Amino acid sequence: MALRSVSRKSLSLGLAVGQVRGLQSFSLPELPYDYGALEPVISGEIMQLHHLKHHQTYITNYNKALEQLDEALAKADSSSIVQLQSAIKFNGGGHINHSIFWKNLTPVREGGGEPPKASLGWAIDTQFGSLEVLIQRFNAEGVALQGSGWVWLALDKELKKLSVQTTANQDPLVTKGSALVPLFGIDVWEHAYYLQYKNVKADYLKNIWKVINWKYASEVYEKEIP
Amino acid sequence: MGSCCYIPSPSSSHLLATDFFSWGFKSSKLPFLPMLPNFLSTHCKQQNRRFDRSQRASKICGYYGLRTPPYKLDALEPYMSLKTLEMHWGGHHRNYVEGLNKQLEKNDILYGFTMDELVKVTYNNGNPLPEFNNAAQVWNHDFFWESMQPGGGDMPKLGVLQQIEKDFGSFTNFREKFVEAALTLFGSGWVWLVLKKEERRLAVIKTSNSTCPLVWDDIPIISLDMWEHAYYPDYKNDKGKYVNVFMNHLVSWNVAMARMARAEAFVNLGEPKIPIA
């Protein structure tokens, strides 16, 4: 069921989970670095708003929706159960995506921006030609994305292939394919860059590569393809 | 099949009017103007000279122009800052216009439409053409600037109020529904008060990204931009504050009245009085 698979996925990502009357209640994961640590690529103001306000709101609304789902399940109220799905997908997706995102970034002094090596680096070179080509593809998709969404470097764990995917709003990557595992994602919602880059999304995308945590991406890759 | 909201301009006069208006209105330093009929968005197959502030000749062959809002860019302070207007109108809205013009350079079939018609044609009955996004966003933003005025807010009067009370029960109820729609919109989009043609009643609807109720043949009365770029500089993520400020201080019920009046040319809101014998 959608509910169980979502919470299992969240648990496997090592998120903080509290127990309330047997119902899973999610909480805001800690940022692995200071708010200002990603300057000047992403300002401290944006990081703080993004983490403390936006991500927290997704979690609050996610918990609320899950509570309502719990009640609806208890009453076998099908129409409520179905009606809650969009709120769960949106807010739950927001929680999943942002939890991954914080790990996809890391300060320069901790290796942010260092190109991938080993098996991931090799896979990128084989499948895209070079890291530069991948970055170009990624940025093109990001700029072309209308409205709000995410751009992902995805690994199809069954076909063992990398690809660049986009999802709309807060749809998690699995909505594009159940075998897809996110190696990293870039948030292209306006709240992710507006205060600093204004409407020049292209500049945000150009600069964010300086703080991408390729080490984490490699770890995820090597776990799926040992 | 009327185009909903704007007076179709008589074809003989529109070319002249367009030249004059596009010349005069490219600067943003205008005093507050009453709402203008839609001469400017009428298509021009001829080349439009685009005069921006630096007065350089445009390299782009302009099919549609960037309309200025009917008030100075700082006139909505402190509710919507000059900075926001400059970025939103001068950046985003302008990009949509220029993007649209660039696309139209390559596509003969789409010449010659009014803005309303272009939106409907490029929507292509649910399978939108690549030009739809730009066209719809140009239209949406034109409509949005005109949906606001300095000293706006307060309550509608007369016919609009009557119709709202008839279709929502009370103005308070309508306002609640509008605010709720704005706060429950997922992702980027717009909130609208529309007059539904078939059902002959007002309704609050929300649309995603660039979708516009014109495509369903509804008649928009007012709109609110819920894309993050519309409120982020002034309100950060406090959507609730933004929406309430819009309702209390920005929304132009005068414009809504004018639009309703025009809409009644296409929708029969009252029951016809058929005499007996």
Tab-separated table of N, CA and C in Angstrom, chain A residues 40-175:
chain	number	residue	atom	x	y	z
A	40	PRO	N	29.144	31.133	-1.334
A	40	PRO	CA	28.175	32.058	-1.924
A	40	PRO	C	27.251	31.418	-2.951
A	41	VAL	N	27.312	30.097	-3.057
A	41	VAL	CA	26.505	29.444	-4.098
A	41	VAL	C	25.021	29.515	-3.745
A	42	ILE	N	24.714	29.133	-2.498
A	42	ILE	CA	23.333	29.273	-2.030
A	42	ILE	C	23.383	30.042	-0.716
A	43	SER	N	22.653	31.122	-0.650
A	43	SER	CA	22.773	32.001	0.515
A	43	SER	C	22.202	31.347	1.766
A	44	GLY	N	22.705	31.792	2.901
A	44	GLY	CA	22.220	31.268	4.176
A	44	GLY	C	20.746	31.546	4.366
A	45	GLU	N	20.310	32.712	3.874
A	45	GLU	CA	18.896	33.070	4.016
A	45	GLU	C	18.020	32.031	3.317
A	46	ILE	N	18.412	31.679	2.084
A	46	ILE	CA	17.626	30.699	1.345
A	46	ILE	C	17.647	29.359	2.055
A	47	MET	N	18.826	28.940	2.513
A	47	MET	CA	18.916	27.623	3.156
A	47	MET	C	18.034	27.576	4.387
A	48	GLN	N	18.047	28.682	5.135
A	48	GLN	CA	17.257	28.686	6.372
A	48	GLN	C	15.760	28.621	6.068
A	49	LEU	N	15.303	29.475	5.130
A	49	LEU	CA	13.888	29.463	4.761
A	49	LEU	C	13.497	28.113	4.191
A	50	HIS	N	14.377	27.607	3.337
A	50	HIS	CA	14.083	26.378	2.632
A	50	HIS	C	13.922	25.218	3.610
A	51	HIS	N	14.854	25.128	4.554
A	51	HIS	CA	14.852	24.021	5.514
A	51	HIS	C	13.798	24.227	6.594
A	52	LEU	N	13.859	25.408	7.235
A	52	LEU	CA	13.020	25.621	8.419
A	52	LEU	C	11.566	25.917	8.085
A	53	LYS	N	11.328	26.559	6.956
A	53	LYS	CA	9.949	26.909	6.621
A	53	LYS	C	9.349	25.914	5.629
A	54	HIS	N	9.930	25.851	4.434
A	54	HIS	CA	9.310	25.036	3.390
A	54	HIS	C	9.279	23.559	3.761
A	55	HIS	N	10.463	22.999	4.062
A	55	HIS	CA	10.519	21.562	4.357
A	55	HIS	C	9.652	21.248	5.574
A	56	GLN	N	9.724	22.109	6.583
A	56	GLN	CA	8.923	21.878	7.784
A	56	GLN	C	7.432	21.877	7.454
A	57	THR	N	7.009	22.800	6.588
A	57	THR	CA	5.592	22.858	6.213
A	57	THR	C	5.155	21.581	5.526
A	58	TYR	N	6.010	21.075	4.649
A	58	TYR	CA	5.665	19.811	3.993
A	58	TYR	C	5.470	18.710	5.037
A	59	ILE	N	6.380	18.684	6.023
A	59	ILE	CA	6.295	17.633	7.037
A	59	ILE	C	5.032	17.790	7.870
A	60	THR	N	4.748	19.026	8.276
A	60	THR	CA	3.542	19.264	9.085
A	60	THR	C	2.297	18.813	8.335
A	61	ASN	N	2.203	19.216	7.082
A	61	ASN	CA	1.012	18.862	6.314
A	61	ASN	C	0.964	17.377	5.975
A	62	TYR	N	2.139	16.790	5.819
A	62	TYR	CA	2.226	15.354	5.567
A	62	TYR	C	1.677	14.595	6.774
A	63	ASN	N	2.143	14.980	7.956
A	63	ASN	CA	1.656	14.322	9.172
A	63	ASN	C	0.161	14.479	9.331
A	64	LYS	N	-0.313	15.702	9.023
A	64	LYS	CA	-1.749	15.944	9.151
A	64	LYS	C	-2.527	15.041	8.203
A	65	ALA	N	-2.047	14.960	6.970
A	65	ALA	CA	-2.750	14.139	5.984
A	65	ALA	C	-2.729	12.673	6.404
A	66	LEU	N	-1.601	12.226	6.956
A	66	LEU	CA	-1.514	10.827	7.376
A	66	LEU	C	-2.459	10.538	8.531
A	67	GLU	N	-2.590	11.512	9.428
A	67	GLU	CA	-3.543	11.350	10.530
A	67	GLU	C	-4.945	11.208	10.002
A	68	GLN	N	-5.266	12.101	9.044
A	68	GLN	CA	-6.609	12.034	8.476
A	68	GLN	C	-6.824	10.718	7.745
A	69	LEU	N	-5.752	10.232	7.099
A	69	LEU	CA	-5.855	8.957	6.399
A	69	LEU	C	-6.125	7.837	7.391
A	70	ASP	N	-5.430	7.903	8.512
A	70	ASP	CA	-5.605	6.907	9.552
A	70	ASP	C	-7.064	6.839	9.987
A	71	GLU	N	-7.636	8.017	10.238
A	71	GLU	CA	-9.040	8.058	10.650
A	71	GLU	C	-9.943	7.510	9.560
A	72	ALA	N	-9.651	7.912	8.326
A	72	ALA	CA	-10.502	7.463	7.227
A	72	ALA	C	-10.416	5.949	7.056
A	73	LEU	N	-9.207	5.406	7.256
A	73	LEU	CA	-9.047	3.952	7.155
A	73	LEU	C	-9.835	3.251	8.244
A	74	ALA	N	-9.785	3.845	9.443
A	74	ALA	CA	-10.512	3.219	10.549
A	74	ALA	C	-12.005	3.186	10.270
A	75	LYS	N	-12.480	4.251	9.606
A	75	LYS	CA	-13.918	4.287	9.328
A	75	LYS	C	-14.245	3.654	7.986
A	76	ALA	N	-13.240	3.152	7.289
A	76	ALA	CA	-13.420	2.590	5.937
A	76	ALA	C	-14.117	3.599	5.033
A	77	ASP	N	-13.685	4.855	5.155
A	77	ASP	CA	-14.298	5.935	4.373
A	77	ASP	C	-13.531	6.068	3.059
A	78	SER	N	-13.967	5.302	2.058
A	78	SER	CA	-13.202	5.252	0.802
A	78	SER	C	-13.043	6.594	0.137
A	79	SER	N	-14.099	7.400	0.162
A	79	SER	CA	-13.957	8.628	-0.609
A	79	SER	C	-12.926	9.550	0.046
A	80	SER	N	-12.865	9.551	1.369
A	80	SER	CA	-11.822	10.354	2.023
A	80	SER	C	-10.440	9.778	1.757
A	81	ILE	N	-10.355	8.426	1.809
A	81	ILE	CA	-9.057	7.789	1.566
A	81	ILE	C	-8.512	8.225	0.211
A	82	VAL	N	-9.362	8.150	-0.785
A	82	VAL	CA	-8.894	8.505	-2.129
A	82	VAL	C	-8.604	9.993	-2.231
A	83	GLN	N	-9.447	10.794	-1.595
A	83	GLN	CA	-9.278	12.238	-1.711
A	83	GLN	C	-7.977	12.711	-1.073
A	84	LEU	N	-7.516	11.997	-0.049
A	84	LEU	CA	-6.298	12.412	0.651
A	84	LEU	C	-5.034	12.102	-0.141
A	85	GLN	N	-5.157	11.261	-1.182
A	85	GLN	CA	-3.946	10.830	-1.880
A	85	GLN	C	-3.147	11.989	-2.450
A	86	SER	N	-3.827	12.997	-2.991
A	86	SER	CA	-3.050	14.075	-3.621
A	86	SER	C	-2.285	14.874	-2.574
A	87	ALA	N	-2.890	15.067	-1.393
A	87	ALA	CA	-2.172	15.788	-0.342
A	87	ALA	C	-0.990	14.967	0.156
A	88	ILE	N	-1.173	13.641	0.236
A	88	ILE	CA	-0.085	12.786	0.695
A	88	ILE	C	1.047	12.786	-0.329
A	89	LYS	N	0.660	12.679	-1.599
A	89	LYS	CA	1.684	12.658	-2.649
A	89	LYS	C	2.467	13.963	-2.643
A	90	PHE	N	1.750	15.087	-2.516
A	90	PHE	CA	2.427	16.369	-2.590
A	90	PHE	C	3.304	16.597	-1.371
A	91	ASN	N	2.730	16.496	-0.193
A	91	ASN	CA	3.494	16.804	1.012
A	91	ASN	C	4.508	15.719	1.345
A	92	GLY	N	4.105	14.462	1.163
A	92	GLY	CA	5.046	13.373	1.390
A	92	GLY	C	6.198	13.436	0.402
A	93	GLY	N	5.832	13.719	-0.850
A	93	GLY	CA	6.864	13.870	-1.869
A	93	GLY	C	7.816	15.000	-1.523
A	94	GLY	N	7.251	16.097	-1.041
A	94	GLY	CA	8.076	17.229	-0.639
A	94	GLY	C	9.058	16.837	0.446
A	95	HIS	N	8.580	16.033	1.393
A	95	HIS	CA	9.450	15.581	2.479
A	95	HIS	C	10.552	14.664	1.955
A	96	ILE	N	10.163	13.702	1.135
A	96	ILE	CA	11.155	12.770	0.572
A	96	ILE	C	12.210	13.538	-0.214
A	97	ASN	N	11.735	14.360	-1.138
A	97	ASN	CA	12.655	15.053	-2.040
A	97	ASN	C	13.620	15.959	-1.300
A	98	HIS	N	13.102	16.724	-0.350
A	98	HIS	CA	13.994	17.636	0.339
A	98	HIS	C	14.965	16.908	1.246
A	99	SER	N	14.516	15.791	1.836
A	99	SER	CA	15.442	15.021	2.671
A	99	SER	C	16.632	14.534	1.854
A	100	ILE	N	16.359	14.113	0.618
A	100	ILE	CA	17.456	13.693	-0.264
A	100	ILE	C	18.311	14.902	-0.629
A	101	PHE	N	17.656	16.025	-0.899
A	101	PHE	CA	18.340	17.210	-1.395
A	101	PHE	C	19.408	17.696	-0.430
A	102	TRP	N	19.078	17.707	0.897
A	102	TRP	CA	20.067	18.215	1.846
A	102	TRP	C	21.341	17.392	1.799
A	103	LYS	N	21.186	16.095	1.504
A	103	LYS	CA	22.378	15.244	1.429
A	103	LYS	C	23.098	15.392	0.095
A	104	ASN	N	22.381	15.933	-0.904
A	104	ASN	CA	23.018	16.089	-2.212
A	104	ASN	C	23.943	17.285	-2.248
A	105	LEU	N	23.844	18.125	-1.221
A	105	LEU	CA	24.670	19.327	-1.195
A	105	LEU	C	25.677	19.202	-0.083
A	106	THR	N	26.832	19.816	-0.284
A	106	THR	CA	27.824	19.808	0.778
A	106	THR	C	28.773	20.983	0.564
A	107	PRO	N	29.288	21.561	1.649
A	107	PRO	CA	30.150	22.725	1.473
A	107	PRO	C	31.394	22.372	0.650
A	108	VAL	N	31.941	23.407	0.004
A	108	VAL	CA	33.106	23.198	-0.852
A	108	VAL	C	34.248	22.573	-0.065
A	109	ARG	N	34.396	23.046	1.177
A	109	ARG	CA	35.546	22.556	1.956
A	109	ARG	C	35.368	21.092	2.363
A	110	GLU	N	34.160	20.548	2.188
A	110	GLU	CA	33.973	19.124	2.500
A	110	GLU	C	33.820	18.306	1.234
A	111	GLY	N	34.285	18.861	0.140
A	111	GLY	CA	34.282	18.075	-1.101
A	111	GLY	C	33.178	18.435	-2.061
A	112	GLY	N	32.469	19.515	-1.778
A	112	GLY	CA	31.397	19.899	-2.686
A	112	GLY	C	31.956	20.228	-4.062
A	113	GLY	N	31.327	19.699	-5.080
A	113	GLY	CA	31.756	20.034	-6.422
A	113	GLY	C	32.853	19.149	-6.961
A	114	GLU	N	33.484	18.353	-6.100
A	114	GLU	CA	34.546	17.462	-6.603
A	114	GLU	C	33.935	16.412	-7.511
A	115	PRO	N	34.467	16.274	-8.718
A	115	PRO	CA	33.849	15.375	-9.699
A	115	PRO	C	33.870	13.925	-9.212
A	116	PRO	N	32.920	13.148	-9.671
A	116	PRO	CA	32.841	11.759	-9.220
A	116	PRO	C	33.972	10.927	-9.807
A	117	LYS	N	34.396	9.955	-9.014
A	117	LYS	CA	35.436	9.056	-9.539
A	117	LYS	C	34.879	7.645	-9.496
A	118	ALA	N	35.730	6.691	-9.573
A	118	ALA	CA	35.375	5.270	-9.427
A	118	ALA	C	34.226	4.910	-10.347
A	119	SER	N	33.353	4.038	-9.867
A	119	SER	CA	32.370	3.445	-10.793
A	119	SER	C	31.363	4.477	-11.307
A	120	LEU	N	30.954	5.421	-10.472
A	120	LEU	CA	29.977	6.410	-10.942
A	120	LEU	C	30.607	7.291	-12.015
A	121	GLY	N	31.842	7.741	-11.751
A	121	GLY	CA	32.522	8.585	-12.728
A	121	GLY	C	32.660	7.868	-14.060
A	122	TRP	N	32.989	6.624	-13.971
A	122	TRP	CA	33.174	5.810	-15.186
A	122	TRP	C	31.838	5.642	-15.909
A	123	ALA	N	30.783	5.391	-15.138
A	123	ALA	CA	29.462	5.204	-15.757
A	123	ALA	C	29.017	6.476	-16.462
A	124	ILE	N	29.295	7.629	-15.828
A	124	ILE	CA	28.905	8.894	-16.460
A	124	ILE	C	29.656	9.070	-17.768
A	125	ASP	N	30.959	8.827	-17.724
A	125	ASP	CA	31.749	8.994	-18.954
A	125	ASP	C	31.275	8.063	-20.056
A	126	THR	N	30.938	6.826	-19.671
A	126	THR	CA	30.497	5.874	-20.695
A	126	THR	C	29.142	6.263	-21.267
A	127	GLN	N	28.226	6.635	-20.371
A	127	GLN	CA	26.854	6.811	-20.841
A	127	GLN	C	26.557	8.203	-21.360
A	128	PHE	N	27.317	9.217	-20.934
A	128	PHE	CA	27.038	10.570	-21.405
A	128	PHE	C	28.182	11.141	-22.223
A	129	GLY	N	29.332	10.538	-22.146
A	129	GLY	CA	30.487	11.076	-22.868
A	129	GLY	C	31.451	11.743	-21.906
A	130	SER	N	30.917	12.633	-21.086
A	130	SER	CA	31.766	13.295	-20.100
A	130	SER	C	30.875	13.955	-19.061
A	131	LEU	N	31.486	14.384	-17.974
A	131	LEU	CA	30.717	15.054	-16.927
A	131	LEU	C	30.124	16.363	-17.459
A	132	GLU	N	30.883	17.063	-18.309
A	132	GLU	CA	30.405	18.338	-18.856
A	132	GLU	C	29.108	18.134	-19.634
A	133	VAL	N	29.079	17.067	-20.412
A	133	VAL	CA	27.868	16.794	-21.207
A	133	VAL	C	26.685	16.540	-20.284
A	134	LEU	N	26.933	15.778	-19.217
A	134	LEU	CA	25.854	15.503	-18.270
A	134	LEU	C	25.333	16.802	-17.679
A	135	ILE	N	26.263	17.661	-17.271
A	135	ILE	CA	25.870	18.923	-16.644
A	135	ILE	C	25.055	19.776	-17.619
A	136	GLN	N	25.491	19.775	-18.875
A	136	GLN	CA	24.758	20.547	-19.886
A	136	GLN	C	23.340	20.040	-20.035
A	137	ARG	N	23.214	18.699	-20.131
A	137	ARG	CA	21.876	18.081	-20.267
A	137	ARG	C	21.001	18.459	-19.089
A	138	PHE	N	21.598	18.312	-17.910
A	138	PHE	CA	20.899	18.596	-16.671
A	138	PHE	C	20.379	20.018	-16.668
A	139	ASN	N	21.264	20.966	-16.977
A	139	ASN	CA	20.875	22.367	-16.926
A	139	ASN	C	19.828	22.692	-17.977
A	140	ALA	N	19.947	22.077	-19.138
A	140	ALA	CA	18.950	22.312	-20.181
A	140	ALA	C	17.576	21.862	-19.706
A	141	GLU	N	17.535	20.686	-19.080
A	141	GLU	CA	16.255	20.195	-18.566
A	141	GLU	C	15.727	21.118	-17.482
A	142	GLY	N	16.624	21.593	-16.649
A	142	GLY	CA	16.201	22.461	-15.553
A	142	GLY	C	15.622	23.766	-16.053
A	143	VAL	N	16.278	24.366	-17.027
A	143	VAL	CA	15.800	25.637	-17.559
A	143	VAL	C	14.480	25.454	-18.288
A	144	ALA	N	14.350	24.317	-18.972
A	144	ALA	CA	13.135	24.100	-19.761
A	144	ALA	C	11.938	23.722	-18.908
A	145	LEU	N	12.175	23.334	-17.686
A	145	LEU	CA	11.072	22.881	-16.845
A	145	LEU	C	10.146	24.053	-16.558
A	146	GLN	N	8.863	23.902	-16.889
A	146	GLN	CA	7.907	24.979	-16.657
A	146	GLN	C	7.256	24.809	-15.301
A	147	GLY	N	7.160	25.899	-14.569
A	147	GLY	CA	6.507	25.801	-13.278
A	147	GLY	C	7.470	25.275	-12.232
A	148	SER	N	6.994	24.401	-11.378
A	148	SER	CA	7.810	23.919	-10.265
A	148	SER	C	8.145	22.455	-10.457
A	149	GLY	N	9.330	22.058	-10.010
A	149	GLY	CA	9.678	20.648	-10.128
A	149	GLY	C	11.116	20.392	-9.725
A	150	TRP	N	11.580	19.198	-10.091
A	150	TRP	CA	12.924	18.756	-9.743
A	150	TRP	C	13.589	18.148	-10.971
A	151	VAL	N	14.929	18.225	-10.985
A	151	VAL	CA	15.702	17.507	-11.993
A	151	VAL	C	16.558	16.488	-11.258
A	152	TRP	N	16.590	15.265	-11.764
A	152	TRP	CA	17.274	14.182	-11.063
A	152	TRP	C	18.324	13.514	-11.942
A	153	LEU	N	19.406	13.037	-11.302
A	153	LEU	CA	20.246	12.039	-11.949
A	153	LEU	C	19.747	10.708	-11.409
A	154	ALA	N	19.158	9.924	-12.284
A	154	ALA	CA	18.487	8.700	-11.855
A	154	ALA	C	19.269	7.478	-12.283
A	155	LEU	N	19.216	6.470	-11.440
A	155	LEU	CA	19.809	5.183	-11.790
A	155	LEU	C	18.677	4.175	-11.902
A	156	ASP	N	18.570	3.580	-13.078
A	156	ASP	CA	17.605	2.491	-13.223
A	156	ASP	C	18.290	1.236	-12.728
A	157	LYS	N	17.889	0.754	-11.567
A	157	LYS	CA	18.668	-0.323	-10.952
A	157	LYS	C	18.474	-1.650	-11.646
A	158	GLU	N	17.411	-1.753	-12.449
A	158	GLU	CA	17.262	-3.009	-13.187
A	158	GLU	C	18.050	-2.981	-14.483
A	159	LEU	N	17.943	-1.867	-15.196
A	159	LEU	CA	18.677	-1.780	-16.469
A	159	LEU	C	20.111	-1.330	-16.252
A	160	LYS	N	20.439	-0.929	-15.040
A	160	LYS	CA	21.779	-0.445	-14.687
A	160	LYS	C	22.178	0.741	-15.548
A	161	LYS	N	21.204	1.628	-15.816
A	161	LYS	CA	21.525	2.781	-16.661
A	161	LYS	C	21.237	4.078	-15.922
A	162	LEU	N	22.067	5.077	-16.256
A	162	LEU	CA	21.838	6.407	-15.692
A	162	LEU	C	20.946	7.197	-16.642
A	163	SER	N	20.199	8.145	-16.084
A	163	SER	CA	19.450	9.040	-16.959
A	163	SER	C	19.145	10.325	-16.207
A	164	VAL	N	18.835	11.364	-16.991
A	164	VAL	CA	18.405	12.632	-16.402
A	164	VAL	C	16.883	12.672	-16.484
A	165	GLN	N	16.241	12.857	-15.347
A	165	GLN	CA	14.778	12.850	-15.322
A	165	GLN	C	14.284	14.132	-14.692
A	166	THR	N	13.065	14.533	-15.065
A	166	THR	CA	12.442	15.632	-14.346
A	166	THR	C	11.123	15.168	-13.771
A	167	THR	N	10.777	15.747	-12.617
A	167	THR	CA	9.446	15.482	-12.070
A	167	THR	C	8.798	16.828	-11.768
A	168	ALA	N	7.479	16.837	-11.849
A	168	ALA	CA	6.743	18.083	-11.627
A	168	ALA	C	6.388	18.224	-10.156
A	169	ASN	N	6.227	19.449	-9.735
A	169	ASN	CA	5.815	19.759	-8.365
A	169	ASN	C	6.661	18.981	-7.358
A	170	GLN	N	6.039	18.178	-6.496
A	170	GLN	CA	6.851	17.422	-5.545
A	170	GLN	C	6.797	15.926	-5.817
A	171	ASP	N	6.482	15.560	-7.054
A	171	ASP	CA	6.429	14.137	-7.365
A	171	ASP	C	7.794	13.508	-7.127
A	172	PRO	N	7.852	12.448	-6.331
A	172	PRO	CA	9.151	11.789	-6.149
A	172	PRO	C	9.564	11.054	-7.418
A	173	LEU	N	10.854	10.717	-7.506
A	173	LEU	CA	11.387	10.138	-8.734
A	173	LEU	C	10.699	8.830	-9.103
A	174	VAL	N	10.260	8.079	-8.103
A	174	VAL	CA	9.653	6.780	-8.415
A	174	VAL	C	8.415	6.907	-9.275
A	175	THR	N	7.804	8.112	-9.301
A	175	THR	CA	6.627	8.253	-10.146
A	175	THR	C	7.004	8.194	-11.620
